[in-house]
Amino acid sequence: VETIRTEPYDIYIGSDSLGGLNSLLAKGKYTTVFILTDQNTKKHCLRRLQISSFASRPFIITIKSGEKNKNIRTCEKIWNELSKQNADRKSLLINLGGGVITDTGGFCASVYKRGIDFINIPTTLLAMADASVGGKTGIDFNLYKNQIGVFAFPKAVFINPHLLKTLPKRELVSGFSEVIKHGLIADRSYWNAIKGIKDLKETGSNLISRSIEIKNKIVTDDPFEKGIRKTLNFGHTIGHAIESASLRTTKPLLHGEAIAIGMICEAYLSRKCCGLSSDELDEITSFISRFYPPKKSSVSEKKLIGLMKQDKKNREDEINFTLLRTVGTVEINNSCSEDLIGESIQFYNSLCQ
Ligand SMILES: NC(=O)c1ccc[n+]([C@@H]2O[C@H](COP(=O)([O-])OP(=O)(O)OC[C@H]3O[C@@H](n4cnc5c(N)ncnc54)[C@H](O)[C@@H]3O)[C@@H](O)[C@H]2O)c1
Ligand SMILES: [Zn+2]
């Protein structure tokens, strides 16, 4: 088991990492333990936890899966369950699932009775490499992404890459886009390694721990996103608008799929505003297109720009972007004209067959 120490919690990675959970649950530490799952992680991941060796029997709370349930109604259900079992301040919530579970569960725990402890056990590539660490928790509101939330850190994160075995391929690919992002914003040699990946089934501890290291370094320097943490928003200004628009349709994109499109558009903006070379733009565009074949967006540019204006990342009226200077170096707080944003979406659409 590899341990990444970070303030104020540790991250354990490896196929035996879950063993460490029992010592954290030592008798007397918590009055009641709750495990939050969705329908799929209940079916595929719960049995990996060896609940029988917990100091006391945990209560399982199960919610419906998917981004469209990352909302206040799901929180109410979770708070109701906690309340029904008389959860007190010394209760613990274990979030067993993807980013929807760790975001929603982390938020619910951190405000229930002004805050109870929670632990993350991510079960998707996206949550292992990104969402389960860093302390952002929250839910969507009126289908706008992550509008309600708090910064709150888990007591620990346990990552077992074997849990990915049951993850559907589409979900695995979606999670890969945050890994791509980590390479692009911070580390040319990591990006080169990522480009060498042919089959995502190879994804193991190494990739996940390098991604976490990159994210952690940035988050430790700026936990509350006053500045440098915005680096992590590359691809997310346009990506979140695309995701929000798609949540209003019958065929929503996954978070990582939307971010992949956002990264292509924002790489184009990087070329126009931030000095990214045309060779690197080509390199990024062709690699991302290989994993996420471009499909023409049915949403108008105007509508997407409207959604971008709702984003938390903005100050006043300007839409805020994190852009690439080169692969591995970024510039935060760029603003781009609406015309240029529209052009970047046309650039993406021009890649579609
Ligand atoms: N807090 C952060 O810093 C942060 C960072 C990145 C993304 N996010 C958020 O994360 C969310 C996306 O997370 P996600 O992609 O993990 O989505 P998710 O939690 O919806 O999981 C994806 C799907 O896979 C299923 N699943 C999960 N683990 C499984 C397993 N091991 N086997 C079989 N099925 C499994 C789930 O039930 C779900 O249907 C978005 O809401 C995004 O905004 C948060
Ligand atoms: Zn993301």
CSV table of C-alpha atoms and ligand atoms in Angstrom, one decimal:
chain,number,residue,atom,x,y,z
A,1,VAL,CA,0.0,0.0,0.0
A,2,GLU,CA,1.3,3.4,-1.0
A,3,THR,CA,0.5,6.3,1.3
A,4,ILE,CA,0.2,9.9,0.1
A,5,ARG,CA,0.3,12.2,3.1
A,6,THR,CA,-1.5,15.4,2.8
A,7,GLU,CA,-3.0,18.0,5.2
A,8,PRO,CA,-5.3,17.1,7.0
A,9,TYR,CA,-5.7,13.5,5.8
A,10,ASP,CA,-3.9,10.6,4.2
A,11,ILE,CA,-4.6,8.8,1.0
A,12,TYR,CA,-3.9,5.0,0.8
A,13,ILE,CA,-3.5,3.4,-2.6
A,14,GLY,CA,-3.1,-0.3,-3.5
A,15,SER,CA,-4.9,-3.5,-3.8
A,16,ASP,CA,-4.7,-4.0,0.0
A,17,SER,CA,-5.5,-0.5,0.9
A,18,LEU,CA,-8.9,-1.2,2.3
A,19,GLY,CA,-7.4,-3.2,5.2
A,20,GLY,CA,-6.4,0.1,6.8
A,21,LEU,CA,-10.1,1.0,7.2
A,22,ASN,CA,-10.6,-1.3,10.2
A,23,SER,CA,-8.0,0.5,12.3
A,24,LEU,CA,-9.7,3.8,11.6
A,25,LEU,CA,-13.0,2.3,12.8
A,26,ALA,CA,-11.4,1.1,16.1
A,27,LYS,CA,-14.0,0.4,18.8
A,28,GLY,CA,-15.4,3.5,20.5
A,29,LYS,CA,-14.2,6.0,17.9
A,30,TYR,CA,-17.5,6.3,16.2
A,31,THR,CA,-21.0,5.8,17.6
A,32,THR,CA,-22.5,4.7,14.3
A,33,VAL,CA,-21.0,4.0,10.9
A,34,PHE,CA,-23.0,4.7,7.7
A,35,ILE,CA,-22.0,3.6,4.2
A,36,LEU,CA,-23.4,5.6,1.3
A,37,THR,CA,-23.6,3.7,-2.0
A,38,ASP,CA,-25.5,4.0,-5.2
A,39,GLN,CA,-27.4,1.1,-6.9
A,40,ASN,CA,-24.2,0.0,-8.7
A,41,THR,CA,-21.6,0.4,-6.0
A,42,LYS,CA,-23.9,-1.5,-3.6
A,43,LYS,CA,-24.0,-4.4,-6.1
A,44,HIS,CA,-20.4,-4.4,-7.1
A,45,CYS,CA,-18.2,-2.8,-4.4
A,46,LEU,CA,-19.8,-3.2,-1.0
A,47,ARG,CA,-18.7,-6.8,-0.5
A,48,ARG,CA,-15.1,-5.6,-0.8
A,49,LEU,CA,-15.4,-3.8,2.5
A,50,GLN,CA,-15.4,-6.8,4.8
A,51,ILE,CA,-18.1,-5.2,6.9
A,52,SER,CA,-18.2,-8.2,9.2
A,53,SER,CA,-14.9,-7.2,10.7
A,54,PHE,CA,-16.0,-3.6,11.5
A,55,ALA,CA,-16.3,-2.8,15.2
A,56,SER,CA,-20.0,-2.4,14.8
A,57,ARG,CA,-22.5,-3.1,12.1
A,58,PRO,CA,-22.8,-0.2,9.6
A,59,PHE,CA,-26.0,1.2,8.2
A,60,ILE,CA,-26.2,1.2,4.4
A,61,ILE,CA,-27.8,4.2,2.6
A,62,THR,CA,-28.4,3.6,-1.1
A,63,ILE,CA,-29.3,6.3,-3.6
A,64,LYS,CA,-30.1,6.2,-7.3
A,65,SER,CA,-27.0,6.4,-9.5
A,66,GLY,CA,-26.1,9.2,-12.0
A,67,GLU,CA,-25.4,12.9,-12.1
A,68,LYS,CA,-29.1,13.8,-12.3
A,69,ASN,CA,-29.4,12.6,-8.7
A,70,LYS,CA,-26.6,14.9,-7.4
A,71,ASN,CA,-29.2,17.2,-6.0
A,72,ILE,CA,-30.9,18.5,-2.9
A,73,ARG,CA,-33.6,15.8,-3.0
A,74,THR,CA,-30.9,13.1,-2.6
A,75,CYS,CA,-29.4,15.0,0.2
A,76,GLU,CA,-32.7,15.1,2.0
A,77,LYS,CA,-33.0,11.4,1.6
A,78,ILE,CA,-29.5,10.9,3.1
A,79,TRP,CA,-30.1,13.3,6.0
A,80,ASN,CA,-33.4,11.5,6.7
A,81,GLU,CA,-31.7,8.2,6.9
A,82,LEU,CA,-29.0,9.6,9.2
A,83,SER,CA,-31.7,11.2,11.4
A,84,LYS,CA,-33.8,8.1,11.5
A,85,GLN,CA,-30.9,6.2,12.9
A,86,ASN,CA,-30.1,9.0,15.4
A,87,ALA,CA,-26.8,9.8,13.9
A,88,ASP,CA,-24.9,12.1,16.2
A,89,ARG,CA,-21.8,14.2,15.9
A,90,LYS,CA,-19.6,11.1,16.5
A,91,SER,CA,-21.1,9.2,13.5
A,92,LEU,CA,-19.1,8.5,10.4
A,93,LEU,CA,-20.2,8.4,6.8
A,94,ILE,CA,-18.2,6.3,4.3
A,95,ASN,CA,-18.7,7.3,0.7
A,96,LEU,CA,-18.4,4.3,-1.5
A,97,GLY,CA,-18.8,5.3,-5.1
A,98,GLY,CA,-17.9,7.6,-7.9
A,99,GLY,CA,-17.6,11.4,-7.9
A,100,VAL,CA,-21.4,11.8,-7.5
A,101,ILE,CA,-21.2,9.8,-4.2
A,102,THR,CA,-18.1,11.5,-2.9
A,103,ASP,CA,-19.4,15.0,-3.8
A,104,THR,CA,-22.9,14.4,-2.4
A,105,GLY,CA,-21.9,12.3,0.6
A,106,GLY,CA,-19.0,14.7,1.5
A,107,PHE,CA,-21.4,17.6,1.4
A,108,CYS,CA,-24.2,15.9,3.4
A,109,ALA,CA,-21.7,14.8,6.1
A,110,SER,CA,-20.1,18.2,6.4
A,111,VAL,CA,-23.3,20.1,7.1
A,112,TYR,CA,-25.2,17.4,9.1
A,113,LYS,CA,-25.3,18.6,12.7
A,114,ARG,CA,-22.6,21.1,11.6
A,115,GLY,CA,-20.4,18.4,10.4
A,116,ILE,CA,-19.6,14.7,11.0
A,117,ASP,CA,-16.5,12.8,9.8
A,118,PHE,CA,-16.5,11.2,6.4
A,119,ILE,CA,-14.2,8.8,4.5
A,120,ASN,CA,-14.0,8.4,0.7
A,121,ILE,CA,-13.6,5.1,-1.0
A,122,PRO,CA,-13.7,6.0,-4.7
A,123,THR,CA,-14.9,3.3,-7.1
A,124,THR,CA,-14.5,5.1,-10.5
A,125,LEU,CA,-11.3,6.2,-12.3
A,126,LEU,CA,-12.6,9.7,-12.2
A,127,ALA,CA,-13.1,9.6,-8.4
A,128,MET,CA,-9.9,7.8,-7.7
A,129,ALA,CA,-7.7,10.2,-9.8
A,130,ASP,CA,-9.6,13.3,-9.0
A,131,ALA,CA,-12.9,13.8,-7.2
A,132,SER,CA,-12.3,12.0,-4.0
A,133,VAL,CA,-9.3,14.2,-3.0
A,134,GLY,CA,-9.0,17.9,-2.7
A,135,GLY,CA,-11.9,18.8,-0.4
A,136,LYS,CA,-14.5,20.1,-2.8
A,137,THR,CA,-17.9,18.8,-2.1
A,138,GLY,CA,-21.3,19.7,-3.3
A,139,ILE,CA,-24.4,19.2,-5.5
A,140,ASP,CA,-25.9,20.6,-8.6
A,141,PHE,CA,-28.8,23.1,-8.4
A,142,ASN,CA,-31.5,23.6,-11.1
A,143,LEU,CA,-29.2,21.5,-13.3
A,144,TYR,CA,-26.3,24.0,-12.9
A,145,LYS,CA,-23.2,22.2,-11.9
A,146,ASN,CA,-21.8,22.3,-8.3
A,147,GLN,CA,-23.7,25.4,-7.3
A,148,ILE,CA,-24.2,24.4,-3.7
A,149,GLY,CA,-21.3,23.1,-1.7
A,150,VAL,CA,-18.5,23.5,0.8
A,151,PHE,CA,-14.9,22.8,1.1
A,152,ALA,CA,-14.5,19.9,3.5
A,153,PHE,CA,-11.8,17.3,3.8
A,154,PRO,CA,-12.3,13.6,4.4
A,155,LYS,CA,-10.7,11.8,7.3
A,156,ALA,CA,-9.0,9.5,4.8
A,157,VAL,CA,-9.2,8.2,1.3
A,158,PHE,CA,-8.8,4.5,0.4
A,159,ILE,CA,-8.1,3.6,-3.2
A,160,ASN,CA,-8.2,0.1,-4.5
A,161,PRO,CA,-7.8,0.0,-8.3
A,162,HIS,CA,-9.3,-3.5,-8.4
A,163,LEU,CA,-12.7,-1.9,-7.9
A,164,LEU,CA,-12.4,-0.6,-11.5
A,165,LYS,CA,-12.8,-4.2,-12.8
A,166,THR,CA,-16.6,-3.9,-12.8
A,167,LEU,CA,-16.7,-0.3,-14.0
A,168,PRO,CA,-18.4,0.0,-17.5
A,169,LYS,CA,-15.9,1.0,-20.3
A,170,ARG,CA,-17.7,4.2,-21.0
A,171,GLU,CA,-17.2,5.3,-17.4
A,172,LEU,CA,-13.6,4.3,-17.4
A,173,VAL,CA,-13.0,6.4,-20.5
A,174,SER,CA,-14.9,9.3,-19.0
A,175,GLY,CA,-12.6,9.3,-15.9
A,176,PHE,CA,-9.5,9.3,-18.1
A,177,SER,CA,-10.2,12.8,-19.2
A,178,GLU,CA,-9.3,14.2,-15.7
A,179,VAL,CA,-6.0,12.2,-16.0
A,180,ILE,CA,-5.4,13.8,-19.4
A,181,LYS,CA,-6.1,17.2,-17.8
A,182,HIS,CA,-3.5,16.6,-15.0
A,183,GLY,CA,-0.8,15.8,-17.6
A,184,LEU,CA,-1.7,18.9,-19.7
A,185,ILE,CA,-1.7,21.4,-16.9
A,186,ALA,CA,1.3,20.2,-15.0
A,187,ASP,CA,3.7,17.7,-16.4
A,188,ARG,CA,5.0,17.2,-20.0
A,189,SER,CA,6.6,13.8,-19.2
A,190,TYR,CA,3.4,12.6,-17.6
A,191,TRP,CA,1.5,13.7,-20.7
A,192,ASN,CA,3.9,11.7,-22.8
A,193,ALA,CA,3.3,8.6,-20.7
A,194,ILE,CA,-0.5,9.2,-21.0
A,195,LYS,CA,-0.2,9.4,-24.8
A,196,GLY,CA,1.5,6.0,-24.7
A,197,ILE,CA,-1.6,4.3,-23.2
A,198,LYS,CA,-3.3,2.1,-25.7
A,199,ASP,CA,-5.8,0.3,-23.4
A,200,LEU,CA,-7.4,1.9,-20.4
A,201,LYS,CA,-7.6,-1.5,-18.7
A,202,GLU,CA,-3.9,-1.0,-18.0
A,203,THR,CA,-4.9,1.8,-15.6
A,204,GLY,CA,-3.4,1.0,-12.2
A,205,SER,CA,-2.0,2.5,-9.1
A,206,ASN,CA,0.8,4.3,-10.9
A,207,LEU,CA,-1.4,6.5,-13.1
A,208,ILE,CA,-3.8,7.2,-10.2
A,209,SER,CA,-1.1,8.1,-7.8
A,210,ARG,CA,0.7,10.5,-10.2
A,211,SER,CA,-2.6,12.2,-10.9
A,212,ILE,CA,-3.3,12.6,-7.2
A,213,GLU,CA,0.2,14.0,-6.6
A,214,ILE,CA,-0.4,16.6,-9.2
A,215,LYS,CA,-3.8,17.6,-7.9
A,216,ASN,CA,-2.6,17.5,-4.3
A,217,LYS,CA,0.3,19.8,-4.9
A,218,ILE,CA,-1.9,22.4,-6.4
A,219,VAL,CA,-4.6,22.0,-3.7
A,220,THR,CA,-2.1,22.2,-0.9
A,221,ASP,CA,-0.8,25.5,-2.2
A,222,ASP,CA,-4.3,27.0,-2.5
A,223,PRO,CA,-7.0,24.9,-0.8
A,224,PHE,CA,-9.8,27.5,-1.2
A,225,GLU,CA,-9.2,28.5,-4.8
A,226,LYS,CA,-7.9,32.0,-4.3
A,227,GLY,CA,-5.5,31.6,-7.2
A,228,ILE,CA,-3.4,28.7,-8.4
A,229,ARG,CA,-6.1,26.0,-7.7
A,230,LYS,CA,-7.9,27.5,-10.7
A,231,THR,CA,-5.3,25.6,-12.7
A,232,LEU,CA,-7.5,22.5,-12.2
A,233,ASN,CA,-10.3,24.2,-14.1
A,234,PHE,CA,-8.7,23.7,-17.5
A,235,GLY,CA,-11.5,22.4,-19.8
A,236,HIS,CA,-14.1,23.0,-17.2
A,237,THR,CA,-15.5,26.5,-18.2
A,238,ILE,CA,-16.8,25.2,-21.5
A,239,GLY,CA,-17.0,21.6,-20.3
A,240,HIS,CA,-19.4,22.4,-17.4
A,241,ALA,CA,-21.6,24.4,-19.8
A,242,ILE,CA,-21.7,21.5,-22.2
A,243,GLU,CA,-22.4,19.1,-19.3
A,244,SER,CA,-25.2,21.3,-17.9
A,245,ALA,CA,-26.8,21.6,-21.3
A,246,SER,CA,-26.6,17.9,-21.8
A,247,LEU,CA,-28.2,17.2,-18.4
A,248,ARG,CA,-31.3,18.8,-19.8
A,249,THR,CA,-31.6,16.2,-22.6
A,250,THR,CA,-32.5,12.6,-22.7
A,251,LYS,CA,-29.0,11.6,-23.5
A,252,PRO,CA,-26.7,13.3,-21.0
A,253,LEU,CA,-23.0,13.3,-21.5
A,254,LEU,CA,-20.8,12.0,-18.6
A,255,HIS,CA,-18.7,14.6,-16.8
A,256,GLY,CA,-15.4,13.4,-18.3
A,257,GLU,CA,-16.9,13.3,-21.8
A,258,ALA,CA,-18.0,16.9,-21.5
A,259,ILE,CA,-14.6,17.9,-20.1
A,260,ALA,CA,-12.9,16.3,-23.0
A,261,ILE,CA,-14.9,18.5,-25.4
A,262,GLY,CA,-14.1,21.5,-23.1
A,263,MET,CA,-10.4,20.7,-23.2
A,264,ILE,CA,-10.4,20.8,-27.0
A,265,CYS,CA,-12.2,24.1,-27.1
A,266,GLU,CA,-10.0,25.6,-24.4
A,267,ALA,CA,-6.9,24.3,-26.1
A,268,TYR,CA,-8.1,26.3,-29.2
A,269,LEU,CA,-8.5,29.4,-26.9
A,270,SER,CA,-5.0,28.7,-25.6
A,271,ARG,CA,-3.7,28.8,-29.1
A,272,LYS,CA,-5.5,32.1,-29.8
A,273,CYS,CA,-4.8,33.9,-26.4
A,274,CYS,CA,-2.0,32.2,-24.6
A,275,GLY,CA,0.7,31.3,-27.1
A,276,LEU,CA,0.1,27.5,-27.3
A,277,SER,CA,1.9,26.3,-30.4
A,278,SER,CA,-0.1,24.9,-33.3
A,279,ASP,CA,1.8,21.6,-33.0
A,280,GLU,CA,0.7,21.2,-29.4
A,281,LEU,CA,-2.9,22.1,-30.3
A,282,ASP,CA,-2.8,19.4,-32.9
A,283,GLU,CA,-1.3,16.9,-30.6
A,284,ILE,CA,-3.9,17.6,-27.9
A,285,THR,CA,-6.8,17.6,-30.3
A,286,SER,CA,-5.8,14.3,-32.0
A,287,PHE,CA,-5.2,12.4,-28.8
A,288,ILE,CA,-8.4,13.5,-27.2
A,289,SER,CA,-10.4,12.8,-30.4
A,290,ARG,CA,-9.1,9.3,-30.4
A,291,PHE,CA,-10.7,8.5,-27.0
A,292,TYR,CA,-13.7,10.8,-27.4
A,293,PRO,CA,-14.7,10.8,-31.1
A,294,PRO,CA,-16.1,14.4,-31.7
A,295,LYS,CA,-19.9,14.6,-32.1
A,296,LYS,CA,-21.6,17.8,-33.3
A,297,SER,CA,-23.1,19.7,-30.4
A,298,SER,CA,-26.9,20.2,-30.8
A,299,VAL,CA,-26.7,23.2,-28.4
A,300,SER,CA,-26.2,26.7,-29.8
A,301,GLU,CA,-23.1,28.6,-29.0
A,302,LYS,CA,-25.3,31.4,-27.6
A,303,LYS,CA,-26.9,28.9,-25.1
A,304,LEU,CA,-23.6,27.5,-24.0
A,305,ILE,CA,-22.2,31.0,-23.5
A,306,GLY,CA,-25.3,31.8,-21.4
A,307,LEU,CA,-24.6,28.8,-19.2
A,308,MET,CA,-20.9,29.8,-18.9
A,309,LYS,CA,-22.0,33.1,-17.4
A,310,GLN,CA,-23.6,31.2,-14.5
A,311,ASP,CA,-20.3,29.7,-13.6
A,312,LYS,CA,-18.8,30.3,-10.2
A,313,LYS,CA,-15.4,30.8,-11.8
A,314,ASN,CA,-16.4,34.2,-13.1
A,315,ARG,CA,-15.8,37.6,-11.7
A,316,GLU,CA,-18.3,40.3,-12.7
A,317,ASP,CA,-19.3,39.8,-16.3
A,318,GLU,CA,-16.2,38.1,-17.7
A,319,ILE,CA,-16.0,34.4,-18.4
A,320,ASN,CA,-12.9,33.1,-16.7
A,321,PHE,CA,-10.6,30.5,-18.3
A,322,THR,CA,-7.5,28.6,-17.3
A,323,LEU,CA,-5.5,28.2,-20.5
A,324,LEU,CA,-2.3,26.4,-21.6
A,325,ARG,CA,0.9,28.3,-22.5
A,326,THR,CA,2.5,25.0,-23.4
A,327,VAL,CA,1.7,21.4,-22.4
A,328,GLY,CA,2.6,21.4,-18.7
A,329,THR,CA,2.3,25.2,-18.1
A,330,VAL,CA,-0.8,27.2,-17.6
A,331,GLU,CA,-2.1,30.7,-17.1
A,332,ILE,CA,-5.1,31.4,-14.9
A,333,ASN,CA,-7.7,34.2,-15.0
A,334,ASN,CA,-7.9,34.6,-18.8
A,335,SER,CA,-11.0,36.2,-20.2
A,336,CYS,CA,-11.9,35.6,-23.9
A,337,SER,CA,-14.5,37.5,-26.0
A,338,GLU,CA,-17.8,35.8,-26.7
A,339,ASP,CA,-16.9,35.7,-30.4
A,340,LEU,CA,-13.7,33.8,-29.7
A,341,ILE,CA,-15.5,31.4,-27.4
A,342,GLY,CA,-18.0,30.8,-30.2
A,343,GLU,CA,-15.1,30.2,-32.6
A,344,SER,CA,-13.7,27.6,-30.3
A,345,ILE,CA,-17.0,25.7,-30.3
A,346,GLN,CA,-17.0,25.9,-34.1
A,347,PHE,CA,-13.4,24.5,-34.1
A,348,TYR,CA,-14.6,21.5,-32.1
A,349,ASN,CA,-17.6,21.1,-34.4
A,350,SER,CA,-15.3,21.1,-37.4
A,351,LEU,CA,-13.6,18.0,-36.1
A,352,CYS,CA,-16.8,16.0,-36.3
A,353,GLN,CA,-17.3,13.7,-39.3
B,1,LIG,N1,-15.0,17.2,-6.1
B,1,LIG,C1,-14.1,17.3,-7.0
B,1,LIG,O1,-13.0,17.8,-6.9
B,1,LIG,C2,-14.5,16.7,-8.4
B,1,LIG,C3,-13.6,16.5,-9.4
B,1,LIG,C4,-14.0,15.9,-10.6
B,1,LIG,C5,-15.3,15.6,-10.8
B,1,LIG,N2,-16.2,15.8,-9.8
B,1,LIG,C6,-17.6,15.3,-10.0
B,1,LIG,O2,-17.6,13.9,-10.1
B,1,LIG,C7,-18.8,13.5,-10.7
B,1,LIG,C8,-18.5,12.4,-11.7
B,1,LIG,O3,-18.0,11.3,-11.1
B,1,LIG,P1,-18.1,9.9,-11.7
B,1,LIG,O4,-17.7,9.9,-13.1
B,1,LIG,O5,-17.3,9.0,-10.8
B,1,LIG,O6,-19.6,9.5,-11.7
B,1,LIG,P2,-20.6,8.6,-10.9
B,1,LIG,O7,-20.4,8.7,-9.4
B,1,LIG,O8,-21.9,8.9,-11.4
B,1,LIG,O9,-20.2,7.1,-11.3
B,1,LIG,C9,-20.4,6.7,-12.6
B,1,LIG,C10,-21.3,5.5,-12.8
B,1,LIG,O10,-20.5,4.3,-12.5
B,1,LIG,C11,-21.2,3.5,-11.5
B,1,LIG,N3,-20.1,2.8,-10.7
B,1,LIG,C12,-19.3,3.5,-9.9
B,1,LIG,N4,-18.3,2.6,-9.5
B,1,LIG,C13,-18.6,1.4,-10.1
B,1,LIG,C14,-17.9,0.2,-10.1
B,1,LIG,N5,-16.7,0.0,-9.4
B,1,LIG,N6,-18.4,-0.8,-10.8
B,1,LIG,C15,-19.5,-0.6,-11.5
B,1,LIG,N7,-20.2,0.5,-11.6
B,1,LIG,C16,-19.7,1.6,-10.9
B,1,LIG,C17,-22.0,4.5,-10.8
B,1,LIG,O11,-23.1,3.8,-10.2
B,1,LIG,C18,-22.5,5.4,-11.9
B,1,LIG,O12,-23.5,4.9,-12.6
B,1,LIG,C19,-19.4,14.8,-11.4
B,1,LIG,O13,-20.5,15.2,-10.7
B,1,LIG,C20,-18.3,15.8,-11.2
B,1,LIG,O14,-18.8,17.1,-11.1
B,1,LIG,C21,-15.8,16.3,-8.6
B,2,ZN,ZN,-13.9,17.6,-13.6
